[in-house]
Amino acid sequence: MTSSPPQPGWFPDARDPRLHRWWDGRAWTANTRPAQQAPPPSDSELIELDIERGHNPARVQDQVNRATSGRGAGRAGGGTLFTEPVLVVNQRAKLIEMANEFGVFDQHGNQLGGVVQVGQSALKKAIRLLTNYDQFLTHKFEVRDANHSTVLKVTRPAKVFKSRFLVTRADETPIGEIVQENVFGKIRFGFVVDGHTVGGIFAENWRAWNFSIRDHAGTEVARVTKTWGGFLKAAFTTADNYVVEIPHPLPDPLASMVVAAALTIDTALKQDTN
């Protein structure tokens, strides 16, 4: 299953907010017109466009330098979500957040893909806007590559106390589960594949600002570091931007579980603070 680019239409111009530019379904054209003449794009159309244009390479590189203390990556990347040693995850800023959307970049600021929350019905959006019950509902995320193709799906079923995440490929072939192991103290999640624990994700303090991702033997294979200072005012995993370090190539299914966890766990857990 793939996610197609937006349909042709007028969209806000990235360089001049007074204009809208025509998207022909495959690329931006030279045609523009005043913004007030163009109907606003839908939320689903804006999701794809913001992931493509809403980043600054210099800002991304600065995030990497701060998260890695300037050491950068220790190996060359392969240019994909599963082969880069550093993934930079930045949230699309919205005045009222009805669905979470993140862009994912390599350490040089090149776009690798994005993470989009899907399946938000009008009722779910109203619940999210008006109440705190959204945290108990089912949440679905798609991890997409730079071509907008879905490469992983992550579903967090409705929950009361502990969260559970179902990780599948784009065609919904099961890969494994990410299972919350505790409620109090430093939060922990186990990676379960075919009934066996193959690793897990561990918060480094009770507020879960940073995570250590480990394999079945307890060896750290990845790290998640928050990079935006505004998250300090929050009680739990509300950081908008973070850096994922994966210093060594990982075999599947661990590689898919690590990428799924690193790119969506923080996003899904954010629901619990609303």
PDB file of N, CA and C in Angstrom, residues 82 169 198 215-216 221 246 248-258:
ATOM      1  N   PHE A  82      15.803   3.275   7.113  1.00  0.00           N
ATOM      2  CA  PHE A  82      16.336   2.077   7.756  1.00  0.00           C
ATOM      3  C   PHE A  82      17.854   1.959   7.654  1.00  0.00           C
ATOM      4  N   ARG A 169       3.929  -4.096   8.432  1.00  0.00           N
ATOM      5  CA  ARG A 169       4.435  -3.519   7.196  1.00  0.00           C
ATOM      6  C   ARG A 169       3.284  -2.790   6.493  1.00  0.00           C
ATOM      7  N   VAL A 198      12.699  -9.226  21.854  1.00  0.00           N
ATOM      8  CA  VAL A 198      13.921  -9.014  21.068  1.00  0.00           C
ATOM      9  C   VAL A 198      14.612  -7.705  21.422  1.00  0.00           C
ATOM     10  N   ASP A 215      18.816  -4.158  22.726  1.00  0.00           N
ATOM     11  CA  ASP A 215      18.449  -5.446  22.156  1.00  0.00           C
ATOM     12  C   ASP A 215      18.113  -6.442  23.261  1.00  0.00           C
ATOM     13  N   HIS A 216      17.913  -7.703  22.919  1.00  0.00           N
ATOM     14  CA  HIS A 216      17.477  -8.696  23.897  1.00  0.00           C
ATOM     15  C   HIS A 216      18.520  -8.944  24.982  1.00  0.00           C
ATOM     16  N   VAL A 221      21.366  -0.170  21.333  1.00  0.00           N
ATOM     17  CA  VAL A 221      21.501  -0.169  19.881  1.00  0.00           C
ATOM     18  C   VAL A 221      21.038   1.149  19.267  1.00  0.00           C
ATOM     19  N   ILE A 246      21.362   5.657  15.635  1.00  0.00           N
ATOM     20  CA  ILE A 246      21.446   4.211  15.432  1.00  0.00           C
ATOM     21  C   ILE A 246      22.852   3.937  14.915  1.00  0.00           C
ATOM     22  N   HIS A 248      24.932   1.428  14.625  1.00  0.00           N
ATOM     23  CA  HIS A 248      25.326   0.244  13.852  1.00  0.00           C
ATOM     24  C   HIS A 248      24.107  -0.305  13.102  1.00  0.00           C
ATOM     25  N   PRO A 249      24.300  -0.822  11.895  1.00  0.00           N
ATOM     26  CA  PRO A 249      23.187  -1.434  11.159  1.00  0.00           C
ATOM     27  C   PRO A 249      22.566  -2.564  11.983  1.00  0.00           C
ATOM     28  N   LEU A 250      21.251  -2.683  11.906  1.00  0.00           N
ATOM     29  CA  LEU A 250      20.531  -3.696  12.683  1.00  0.00           C
ATOM     30  C   LEU A 250      19.819  -4.674  11.751  1.00  0.00           C
ATOM     31  N   PRO A 251      19.740  -5.940  12.147  1.00  0.00           N
ATOM     32  CA  PRO A 251      18.997  -6.915  11.346  1.00  0.00           C
ATOM     33  C   PRO A 251      17.500  -6.769  11.596  1.00  0.00           C
ATOM     34  N   ASP A 252      16.714  -7.194  10.633  1.00  0.00           N
ATOM     35  CA  ASP A 252      15.269  -7.260  10.830  1.00  0.00           C
ATOM     36  C   ASP A 252      14.925  -8.553  11.575  1.00  0.00           C
ATOM     37  N   PRO A 253      13.885  -8.575  12.410  1.00  0.00           N
ATOM     38  CA  PRO A 253      12.877  -7.531  12.600  1.00  0.00           C
ATOM     39  C   PRO A 253      13.272  -6.436  13.595  1.00  0.00           C
ATOM     40  N   LEU A 254      14.448  -6.554  14.247  1.00  0.00           N
ATOM     41  CA  LEU A 254      14.834  -5.548  15.224  1.00  0.00           C
ATOM     42  C   LEU A 254      14.924  -4.168  14.580  1.00  0.00           C
ATOM     43  N   ALA A 255      15.454  -4.080  13.357  1.00  0.00           N
ATOM     44  CA  ALA A 255      15.584  -2.782  12.696  1.00  0.00           C
ATOM     45  C   ALA A 255      14.234  -2.104  12.526  1.00  0.00           C
ATOM     46  N   SER A 256      13.235  -2.866  12.081  1.00  0.00           N
ATOM     47  CA  SER A 256      11.897  -2.295  11.894  1.00  0.00           C
ATOM     48  C   SER A 256      11.272  -1.901  13.227  1.00  0.00           C
ATOM     49  N   MET A 257      11.487  -2.706  14.255  1.00  0.00           N
ATOM     50  CA  MET A 257      10.930  -2.390  15.572  1.00  0.00           C
ATOM     51  C   MET A 257      11.573  -1.126  16.138  1.00  0.00           C
ATOM     52  N   VAL A 258      12.897  -0.986  15.934  1.00  0.00           N
ATOM     53  CA  VAL A 258      13.592   0.196  16.442  1.00  0.00           C
ATOM     54  C   VAL A 258      13.097   1.449  15.728  1.00  0.00           C
TER      55      VAL A 258
END
